[in-house]
Short mmCIF file of C-alpha atoms in Angstrom, two decimals:
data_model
loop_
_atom_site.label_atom_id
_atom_site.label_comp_id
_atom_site.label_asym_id
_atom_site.label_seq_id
_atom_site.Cartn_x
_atom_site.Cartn_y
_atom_site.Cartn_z
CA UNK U 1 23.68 -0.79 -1.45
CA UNK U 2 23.53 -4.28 -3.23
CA UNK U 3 19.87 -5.84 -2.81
CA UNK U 4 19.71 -8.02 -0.29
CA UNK U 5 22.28 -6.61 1.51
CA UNK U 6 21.53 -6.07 5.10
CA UNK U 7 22.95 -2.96 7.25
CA UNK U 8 22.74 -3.23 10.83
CA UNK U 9 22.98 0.59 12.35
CA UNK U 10 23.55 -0.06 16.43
CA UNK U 11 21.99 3.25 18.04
CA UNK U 12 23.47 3.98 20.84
CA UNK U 13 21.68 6.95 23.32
CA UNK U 14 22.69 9.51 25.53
CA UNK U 15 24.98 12.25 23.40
CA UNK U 16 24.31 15.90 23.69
CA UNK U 17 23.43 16.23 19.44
CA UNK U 18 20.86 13.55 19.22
CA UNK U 19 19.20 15.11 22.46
CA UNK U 20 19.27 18.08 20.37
CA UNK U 21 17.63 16.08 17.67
CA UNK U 22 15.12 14.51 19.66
CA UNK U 23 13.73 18.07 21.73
CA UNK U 24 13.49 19.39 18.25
CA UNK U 25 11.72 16.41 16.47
CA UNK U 26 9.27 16.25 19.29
CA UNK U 27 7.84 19.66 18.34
CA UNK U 28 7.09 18.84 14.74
CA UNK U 29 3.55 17.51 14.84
CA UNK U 30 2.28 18.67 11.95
CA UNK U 31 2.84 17.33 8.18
CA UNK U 32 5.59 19.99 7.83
CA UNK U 33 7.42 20.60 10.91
CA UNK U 34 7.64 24.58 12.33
CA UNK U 35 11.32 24.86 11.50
CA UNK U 36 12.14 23.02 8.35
CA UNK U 37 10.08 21.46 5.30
CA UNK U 38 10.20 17.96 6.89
CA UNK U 39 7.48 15.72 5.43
CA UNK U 40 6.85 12.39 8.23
CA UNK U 41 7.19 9.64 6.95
CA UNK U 42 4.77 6.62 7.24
CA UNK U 43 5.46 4.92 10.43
CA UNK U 44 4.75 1.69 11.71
CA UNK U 45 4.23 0.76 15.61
CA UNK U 46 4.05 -3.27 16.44
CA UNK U 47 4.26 -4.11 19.92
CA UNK U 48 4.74 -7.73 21.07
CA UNK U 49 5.38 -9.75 24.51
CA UNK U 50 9.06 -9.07 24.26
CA UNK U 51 9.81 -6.30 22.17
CA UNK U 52 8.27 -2.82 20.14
CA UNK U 53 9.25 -2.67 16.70
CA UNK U 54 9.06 0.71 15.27
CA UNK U 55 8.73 0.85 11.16
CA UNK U 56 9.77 4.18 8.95
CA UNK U 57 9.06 3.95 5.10
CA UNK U 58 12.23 7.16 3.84
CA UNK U 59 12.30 6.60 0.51
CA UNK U 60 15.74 8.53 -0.70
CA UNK U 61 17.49 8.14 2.11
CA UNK U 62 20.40 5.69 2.51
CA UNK U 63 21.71 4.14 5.89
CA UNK U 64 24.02 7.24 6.22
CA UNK U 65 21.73 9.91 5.94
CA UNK U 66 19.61 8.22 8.73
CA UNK U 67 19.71 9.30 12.71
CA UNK U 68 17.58 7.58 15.06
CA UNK U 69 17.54 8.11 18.98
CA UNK U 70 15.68 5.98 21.40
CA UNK U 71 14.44 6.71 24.73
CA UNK U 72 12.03 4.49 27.34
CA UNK U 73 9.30 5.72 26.02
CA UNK U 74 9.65 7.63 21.95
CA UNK U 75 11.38 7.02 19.02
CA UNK U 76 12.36 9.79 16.82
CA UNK U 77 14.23 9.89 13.42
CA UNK U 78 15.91 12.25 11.43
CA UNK U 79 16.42 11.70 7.83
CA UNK U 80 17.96 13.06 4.42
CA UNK U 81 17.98 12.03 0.70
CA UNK U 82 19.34 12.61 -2.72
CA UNK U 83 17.67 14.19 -5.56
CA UNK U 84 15.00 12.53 -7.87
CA UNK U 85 13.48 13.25 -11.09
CA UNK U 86 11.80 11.09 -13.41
CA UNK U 87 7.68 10.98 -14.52
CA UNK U 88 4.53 10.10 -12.26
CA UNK U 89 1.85 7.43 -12.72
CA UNK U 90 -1.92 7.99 -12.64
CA UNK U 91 -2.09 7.74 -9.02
CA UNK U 92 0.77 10.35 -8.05
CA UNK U 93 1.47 12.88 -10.68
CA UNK U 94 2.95 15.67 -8.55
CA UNK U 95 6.67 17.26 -9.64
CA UNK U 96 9.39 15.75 -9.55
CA UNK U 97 11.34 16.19 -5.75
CA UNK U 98 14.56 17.64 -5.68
CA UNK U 99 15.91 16.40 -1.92
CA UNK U 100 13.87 14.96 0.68
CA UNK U 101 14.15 15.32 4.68
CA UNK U 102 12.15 13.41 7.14
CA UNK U 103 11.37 14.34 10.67
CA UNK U 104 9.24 12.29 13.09
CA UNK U 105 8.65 11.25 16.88
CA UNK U 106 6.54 8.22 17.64
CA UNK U 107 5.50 7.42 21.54
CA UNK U 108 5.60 4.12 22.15
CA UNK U 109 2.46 2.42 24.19
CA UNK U 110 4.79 0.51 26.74
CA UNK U 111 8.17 1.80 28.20
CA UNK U 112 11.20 -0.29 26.56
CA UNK U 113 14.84 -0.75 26.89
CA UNK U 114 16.86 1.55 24.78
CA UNK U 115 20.28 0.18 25.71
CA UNK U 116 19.64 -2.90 23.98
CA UNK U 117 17.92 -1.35 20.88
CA UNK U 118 18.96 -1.69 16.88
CA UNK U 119 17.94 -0.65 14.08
CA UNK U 120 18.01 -2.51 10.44
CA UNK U 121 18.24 0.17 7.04
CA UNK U 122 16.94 -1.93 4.14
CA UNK U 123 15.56 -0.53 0.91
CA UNK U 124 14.63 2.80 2.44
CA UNK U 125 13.17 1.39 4.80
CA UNK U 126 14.40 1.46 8.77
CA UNK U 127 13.27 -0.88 11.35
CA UNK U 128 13.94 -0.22 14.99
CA UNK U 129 13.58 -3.16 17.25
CA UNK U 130 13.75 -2.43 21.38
CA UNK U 131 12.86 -4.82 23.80
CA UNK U 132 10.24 -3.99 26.70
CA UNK U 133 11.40 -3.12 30.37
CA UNK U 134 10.74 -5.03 32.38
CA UNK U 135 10.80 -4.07 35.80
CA UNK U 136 9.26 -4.61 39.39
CA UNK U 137 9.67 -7.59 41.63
CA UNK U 138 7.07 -10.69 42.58
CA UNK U 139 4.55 -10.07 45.07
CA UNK U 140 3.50 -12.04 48.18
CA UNK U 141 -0.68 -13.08 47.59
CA UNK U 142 -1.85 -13.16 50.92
CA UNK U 143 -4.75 -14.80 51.75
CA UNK U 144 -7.66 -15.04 54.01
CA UNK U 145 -7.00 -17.35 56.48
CA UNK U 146 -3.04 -15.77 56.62
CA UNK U 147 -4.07 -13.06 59.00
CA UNK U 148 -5.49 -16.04 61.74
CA UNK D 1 -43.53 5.38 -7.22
CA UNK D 2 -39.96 7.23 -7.44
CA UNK D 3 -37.18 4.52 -8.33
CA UNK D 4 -34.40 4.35 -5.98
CA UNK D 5 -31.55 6.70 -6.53
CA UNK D 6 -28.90 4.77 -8.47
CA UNK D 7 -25.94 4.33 -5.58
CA UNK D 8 -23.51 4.15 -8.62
CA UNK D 9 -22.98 5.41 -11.80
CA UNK D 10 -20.23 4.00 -14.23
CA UNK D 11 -20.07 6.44 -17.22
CA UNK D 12 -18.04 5.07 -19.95
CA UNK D 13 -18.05 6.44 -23.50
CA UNK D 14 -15.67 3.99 -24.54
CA UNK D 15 -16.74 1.16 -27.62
CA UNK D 16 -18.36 -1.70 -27.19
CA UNK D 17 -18.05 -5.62 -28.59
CA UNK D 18 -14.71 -6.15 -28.29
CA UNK D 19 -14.65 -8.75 -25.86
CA UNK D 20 -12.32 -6.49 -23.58
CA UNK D 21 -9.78 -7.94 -20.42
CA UNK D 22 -11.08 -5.09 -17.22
CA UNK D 23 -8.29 -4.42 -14.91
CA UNK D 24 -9.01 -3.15 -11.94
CA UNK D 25 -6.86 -1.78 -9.58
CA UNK D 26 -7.90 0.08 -6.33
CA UNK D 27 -5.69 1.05 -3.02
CA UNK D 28 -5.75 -1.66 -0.70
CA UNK D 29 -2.37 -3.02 0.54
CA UNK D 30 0.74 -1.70 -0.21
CA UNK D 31 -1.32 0.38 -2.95
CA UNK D 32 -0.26 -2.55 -5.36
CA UNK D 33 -3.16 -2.85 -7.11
CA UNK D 34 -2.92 1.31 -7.64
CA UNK D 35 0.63 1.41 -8.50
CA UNK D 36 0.73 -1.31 -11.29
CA UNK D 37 -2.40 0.02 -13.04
CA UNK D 38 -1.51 2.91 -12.82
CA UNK D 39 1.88 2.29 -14.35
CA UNK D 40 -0.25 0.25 -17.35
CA UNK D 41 -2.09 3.46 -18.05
CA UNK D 42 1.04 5.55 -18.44
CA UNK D 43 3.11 2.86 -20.50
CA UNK D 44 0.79 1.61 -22.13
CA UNK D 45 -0.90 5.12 -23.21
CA UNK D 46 -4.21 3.92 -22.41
CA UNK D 47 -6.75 6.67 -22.82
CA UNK D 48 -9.69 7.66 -20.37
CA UNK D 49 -12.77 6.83 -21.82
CA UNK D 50 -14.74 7.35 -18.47
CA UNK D 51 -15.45 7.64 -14.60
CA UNK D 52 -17.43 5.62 -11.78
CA UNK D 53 -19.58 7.72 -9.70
CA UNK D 54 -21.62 7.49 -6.32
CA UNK D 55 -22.88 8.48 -3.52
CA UNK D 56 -21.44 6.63 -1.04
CA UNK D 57 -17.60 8.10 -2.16
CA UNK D 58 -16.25 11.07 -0.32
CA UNK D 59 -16.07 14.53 -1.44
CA UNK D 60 -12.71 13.85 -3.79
CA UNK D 61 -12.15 15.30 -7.15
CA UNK D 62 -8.41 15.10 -8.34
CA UNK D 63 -7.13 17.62 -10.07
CA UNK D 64 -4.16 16.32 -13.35
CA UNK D 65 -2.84 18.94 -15.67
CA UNK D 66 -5.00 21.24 -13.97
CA UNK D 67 -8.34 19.67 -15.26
CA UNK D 68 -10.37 17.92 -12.38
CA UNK D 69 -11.46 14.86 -12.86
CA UNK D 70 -13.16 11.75 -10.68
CA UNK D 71 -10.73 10.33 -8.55
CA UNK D 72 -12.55 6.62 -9.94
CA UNK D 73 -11.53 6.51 -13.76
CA UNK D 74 -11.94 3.91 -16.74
CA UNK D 75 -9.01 4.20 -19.07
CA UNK D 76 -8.98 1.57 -22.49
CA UNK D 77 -7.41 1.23 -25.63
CA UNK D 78 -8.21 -1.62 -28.27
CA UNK D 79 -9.00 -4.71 -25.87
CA UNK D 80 -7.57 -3.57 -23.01
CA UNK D 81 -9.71 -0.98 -19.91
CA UNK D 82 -8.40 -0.54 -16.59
CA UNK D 83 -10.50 0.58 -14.17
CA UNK D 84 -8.22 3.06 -11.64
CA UNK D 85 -9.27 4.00 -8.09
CA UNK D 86 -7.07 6.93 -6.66
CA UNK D 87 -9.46 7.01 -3.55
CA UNK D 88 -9.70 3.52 -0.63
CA UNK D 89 -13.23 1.96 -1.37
CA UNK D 90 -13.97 0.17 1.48
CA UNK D 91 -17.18 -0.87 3.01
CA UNK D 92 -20.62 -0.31 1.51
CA UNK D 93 -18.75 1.39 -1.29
CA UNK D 94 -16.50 -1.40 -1.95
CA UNK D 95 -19.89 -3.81 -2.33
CA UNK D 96 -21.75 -1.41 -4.69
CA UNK D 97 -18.65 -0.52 -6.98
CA UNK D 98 -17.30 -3.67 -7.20
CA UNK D 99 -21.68 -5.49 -7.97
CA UNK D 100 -21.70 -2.41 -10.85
CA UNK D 101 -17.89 -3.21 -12.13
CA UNK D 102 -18.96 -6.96 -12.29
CA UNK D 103 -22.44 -5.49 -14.16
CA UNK D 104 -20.47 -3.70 -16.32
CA UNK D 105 -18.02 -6.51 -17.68
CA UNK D 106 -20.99 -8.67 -18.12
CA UNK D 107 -22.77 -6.05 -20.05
CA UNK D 108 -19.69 -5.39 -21.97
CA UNK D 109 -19.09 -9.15 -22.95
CA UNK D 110 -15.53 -9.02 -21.40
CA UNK D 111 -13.47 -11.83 -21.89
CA UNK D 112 -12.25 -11.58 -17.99
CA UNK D 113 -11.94 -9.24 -15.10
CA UNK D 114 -8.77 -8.96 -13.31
CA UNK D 115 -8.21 -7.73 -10.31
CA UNK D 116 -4.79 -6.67 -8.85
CA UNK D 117 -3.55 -6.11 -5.41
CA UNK D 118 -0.96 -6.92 -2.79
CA UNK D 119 -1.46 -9.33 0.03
CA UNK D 120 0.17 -8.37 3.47
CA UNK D 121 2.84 -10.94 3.92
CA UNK D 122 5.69 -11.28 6.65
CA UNK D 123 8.26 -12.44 4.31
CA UNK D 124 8.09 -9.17 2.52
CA UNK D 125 8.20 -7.45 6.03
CA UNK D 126 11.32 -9.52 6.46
CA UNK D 127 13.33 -8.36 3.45
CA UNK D 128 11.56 -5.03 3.63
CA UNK D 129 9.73 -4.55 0.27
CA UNK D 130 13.53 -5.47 -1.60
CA UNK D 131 12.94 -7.00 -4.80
CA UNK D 132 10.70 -8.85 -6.68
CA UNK D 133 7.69 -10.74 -4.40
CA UNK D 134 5.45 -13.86 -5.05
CA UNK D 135 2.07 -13.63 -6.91
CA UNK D 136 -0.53 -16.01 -6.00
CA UNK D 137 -3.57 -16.12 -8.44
CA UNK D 138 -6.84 -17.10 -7.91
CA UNK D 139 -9.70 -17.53 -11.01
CA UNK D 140 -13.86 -17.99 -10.84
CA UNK D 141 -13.69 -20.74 -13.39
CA UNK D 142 -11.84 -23.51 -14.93
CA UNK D 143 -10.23 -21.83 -17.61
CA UNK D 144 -9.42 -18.56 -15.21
CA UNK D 145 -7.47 -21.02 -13.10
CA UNK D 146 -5.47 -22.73 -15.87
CA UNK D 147 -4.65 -19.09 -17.25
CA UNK D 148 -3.15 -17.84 -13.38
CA UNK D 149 -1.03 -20.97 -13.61
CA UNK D 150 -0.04 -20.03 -16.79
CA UNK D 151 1.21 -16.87 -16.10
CA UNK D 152 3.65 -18.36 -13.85
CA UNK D 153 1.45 -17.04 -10.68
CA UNK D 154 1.25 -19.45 -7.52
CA UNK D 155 -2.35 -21.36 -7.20
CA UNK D 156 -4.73 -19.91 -4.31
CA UNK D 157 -6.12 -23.07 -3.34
CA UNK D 158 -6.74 -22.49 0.43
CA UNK D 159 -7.42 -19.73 2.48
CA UNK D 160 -9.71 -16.31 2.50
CA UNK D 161 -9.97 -12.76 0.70
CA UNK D 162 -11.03 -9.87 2.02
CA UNK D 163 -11.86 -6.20 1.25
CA UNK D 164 -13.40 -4.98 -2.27
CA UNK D 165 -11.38 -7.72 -4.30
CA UNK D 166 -13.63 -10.33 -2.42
CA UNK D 167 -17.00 -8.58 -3.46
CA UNK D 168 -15.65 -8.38 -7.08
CA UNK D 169 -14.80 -11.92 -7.24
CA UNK D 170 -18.37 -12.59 -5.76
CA UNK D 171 -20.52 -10.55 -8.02
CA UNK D 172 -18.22 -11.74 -11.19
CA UNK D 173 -19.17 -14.93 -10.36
CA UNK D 174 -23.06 -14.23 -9.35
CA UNK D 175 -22.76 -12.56 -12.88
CA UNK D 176 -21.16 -15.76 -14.67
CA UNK D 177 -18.02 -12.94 -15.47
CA UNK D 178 -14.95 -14.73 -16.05
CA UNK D 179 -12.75 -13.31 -13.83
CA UNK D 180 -9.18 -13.45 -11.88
CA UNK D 181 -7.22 -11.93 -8.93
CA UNK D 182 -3.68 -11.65 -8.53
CA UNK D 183 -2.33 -11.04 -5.26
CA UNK D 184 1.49 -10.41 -4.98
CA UNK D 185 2.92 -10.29 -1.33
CA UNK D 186 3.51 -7.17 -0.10
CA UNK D 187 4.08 -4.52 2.63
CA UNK D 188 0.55 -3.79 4.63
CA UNK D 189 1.14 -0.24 5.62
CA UNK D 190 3.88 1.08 3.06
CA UNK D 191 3.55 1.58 -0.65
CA UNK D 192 5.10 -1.41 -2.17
CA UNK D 193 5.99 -0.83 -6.08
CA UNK D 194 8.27 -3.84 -6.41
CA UNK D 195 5.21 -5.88 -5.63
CA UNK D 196 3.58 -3.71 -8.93
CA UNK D 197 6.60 -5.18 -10.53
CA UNK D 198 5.39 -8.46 -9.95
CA UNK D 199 2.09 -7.96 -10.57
CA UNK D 200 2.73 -6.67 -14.09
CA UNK D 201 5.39 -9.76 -14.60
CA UNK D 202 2.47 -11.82 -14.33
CA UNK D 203 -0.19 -9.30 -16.06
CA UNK D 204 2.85 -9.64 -18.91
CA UNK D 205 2.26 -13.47 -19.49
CA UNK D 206 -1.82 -13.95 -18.50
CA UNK D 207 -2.17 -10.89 -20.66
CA UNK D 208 0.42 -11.26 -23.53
CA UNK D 209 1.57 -7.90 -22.62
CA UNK D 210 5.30 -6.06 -23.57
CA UNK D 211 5.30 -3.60 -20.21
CA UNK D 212 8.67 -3.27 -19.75
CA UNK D 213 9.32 -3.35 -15.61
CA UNK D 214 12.68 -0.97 -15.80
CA UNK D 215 11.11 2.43 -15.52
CA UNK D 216 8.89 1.31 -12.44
CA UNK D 217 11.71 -0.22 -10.48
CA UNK D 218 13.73 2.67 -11.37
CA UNK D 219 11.24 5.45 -9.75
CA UNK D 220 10.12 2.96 -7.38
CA UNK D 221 11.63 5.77 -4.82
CA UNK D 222 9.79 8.98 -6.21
CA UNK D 223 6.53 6.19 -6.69
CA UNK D 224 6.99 5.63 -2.88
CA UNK D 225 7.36 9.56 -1.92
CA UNK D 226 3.98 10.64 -3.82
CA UNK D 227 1.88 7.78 -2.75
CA UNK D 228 2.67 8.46 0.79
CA UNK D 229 -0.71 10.41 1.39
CA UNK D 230 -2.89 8.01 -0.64
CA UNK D 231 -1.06 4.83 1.50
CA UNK D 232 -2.47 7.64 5.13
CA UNK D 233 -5.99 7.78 3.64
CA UNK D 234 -6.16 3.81 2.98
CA UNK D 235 -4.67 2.69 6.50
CA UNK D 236 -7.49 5.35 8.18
CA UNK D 237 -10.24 4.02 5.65
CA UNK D 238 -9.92 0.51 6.55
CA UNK D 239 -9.92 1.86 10.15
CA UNK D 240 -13.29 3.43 9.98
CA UNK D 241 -16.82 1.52 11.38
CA UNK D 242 -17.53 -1.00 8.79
CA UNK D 243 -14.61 -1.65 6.97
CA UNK D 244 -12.64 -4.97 5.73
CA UNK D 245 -9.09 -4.31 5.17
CA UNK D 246 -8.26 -5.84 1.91
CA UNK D 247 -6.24 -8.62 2.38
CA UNK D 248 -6.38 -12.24 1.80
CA UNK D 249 -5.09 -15.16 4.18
CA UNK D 250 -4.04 -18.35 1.90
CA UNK D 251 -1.21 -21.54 1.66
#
């Protein structure tokens, strides 16, 4: 990918492999998940009056090897990358990482709309924008003198 | 009468009189300041010449090449130390480092201190840490302010900083220590090494450096992978009781 090229990956919900996906990335809670060496990645959760934007730093990965589903109320993402090689700084001298694969699920503090979801691959880097549901109707306020 | 217990302890073994520049770089923000120091030490081949110690840091030793060492090192060569946190000092730590750092220079005769870091910034969130970012620089005196403008860095003439780069400005200049801070805009929450890329652009011309940038944009990936744990420990340090996320607010 050129920089400062943008991808725009439209998610769409509801087929029988990502709901595969997402029952098994919701049993991976630990660094390493039980059935494959998935690290999680560093996640982001921002929640404003309209929408929920959900961050993931995959460094590796390119806007193919990304799969993100969406419900109401989680996002999960699965994730692959190529090889890399090449020395460490100071701060991170650990070997050199052959592939990478990322597995996470994050709940989401308010229920949103996945139908109208997307999701923006940029530098390694995903962002998943949903808006909030909104649901529920406007209630009469009765008052005192009302029941006179 | 029992002196109090020294809260920290900066060993360096390192000469003395050479009117050194201090770098320091610690994890704050997009581990910036970590990152580009860290990538001075290794291209620059800057050796360790000693360690900050104290009570107040957590029960961290790092272990490279199999020998353990303090996770707060001093690295020099010639006229040049960096000072290298690979632990978040935040809170009372971040005040009694930083007063001894400042100490330190002064005691040293340094010519300046510089600090490095990122600065959270939604135009970076926006284009997702592609690239090259903006460095804004900020000096305790006159001729600290005409040498960030100098190096091609953007003025910080308004606004606040936060976090342990704030103390180290304000003991620097309780100490009369010449000192700057350069703040490139970065990602909060992610490791951002083309922000380090900026950073040392700008360390290249305050400092008269020759750190070439290739190498760091090209394992800006692997750079992102390994510092993934450091970038967890930061976000929950600033978290804790106490704490002032490093950051700065300017325009």
């Amino acid at each position: 990918m050129m920089p400062g090229e943008d991808d725009d990956i439209e998610q769409s919900t509801g087929d029988l492999g990502r709901m595969f996906t997402e029952a098994f990335s919701a049993m991976g809670t630990s660094l390493f998940g039980p059935f494959s060496a998935s690290l999680r990645p560093l996640s982001r959760v921002v929640v404003d009056n309209e929408s929920v934007t959900v961050t993931f730093d995959l460094p590796g990965v390119s806007k193919e090897g990304v799969s993100v589903v969406c419900t109401q109320d989680f996002v999960s993402i699965e994730a692959e990358g190529r090889k890399h090689s090449g020395s460490a700084g100071q701060a991170g001298r650990v070997s050199s990482v052959e592939y990478v694969k990322y597995s996470e699920r994050v709940a989401l503090p308010v229920l949103v709309d996945p139908d109208r979801g997307s999701a923006r691959f940029r530098n390694g880097i995903i962002v998943v924008k949903v808006p909030r549901l909104r649901s529920g109707r406007q209630l009469k306020v009765a008052g005192a003198q009302d029941k006179k | 009468m029992p002196s109090a217990p020294q809260r920290v302890q900066i060993v360096d073994t390192g000469p003395k009189g050479n009117k050194p520049t201090v770098i320091v770089g610690v994890p704050e923000a997009g581990l910036v300041g970590t990152i580009a120091s860290s990538y001075l030490v290794e291209q620059l081949k800057l050796e360790e010449r000693g360690f900050i110690d104290s009570d107040l840091m957590p029960p961290v030793m790092v272990v490279h090449s199999s020998v353990v060492r303090y996770p707060l090192h001093i690295f020099g060569k010639g006229n040049l130390i960096v000072v290298l946190s690979e632990v978040p000092l935040v809170g009372r730590l971040a005040v009694e480092v930083s007063k001894e750092v400042a100490a330190w220079a002064k005691s040293l005769k340094a010519d300046r201190v510089v600090g490095i870091s990122g600065a959270p910034s939604n135009e970076r969130e926006q284009t997702q840490g592609d690239g090259k970012s903006a460095v804004v620089g900020v000096g305790n005196d006159q001729e600290s302010i005409e040498a960030v403008k100098a190096s091609g860095a953007l003025p910080f003439e308004d606004g606040v900083i936060s976090g342990f780069y704030a103390s180290l400005m304000k003991y620097c200049t309780r100490d009369q220590q010449s000192a700057v801070v350069l703040l490139a805009e970065s990602l909060a929450q992610f490791p951002d090494p083309g922000a380090a890329v900026s950073i040392i652009d700008s360390l290249n011309k305050l400092l008269s450096l020759k750190v070439d940038t290739k190498p760091l944009v090209q394992e800006a990936e692997g750079i992102r992978l390994r510092t993934r744990e450091l970038m967890q420990q930061t976000q929950q340090a600033q978290q804790q009781p106490g704490a002032t996320s490093g950051g700065s607010a300017y325009r």
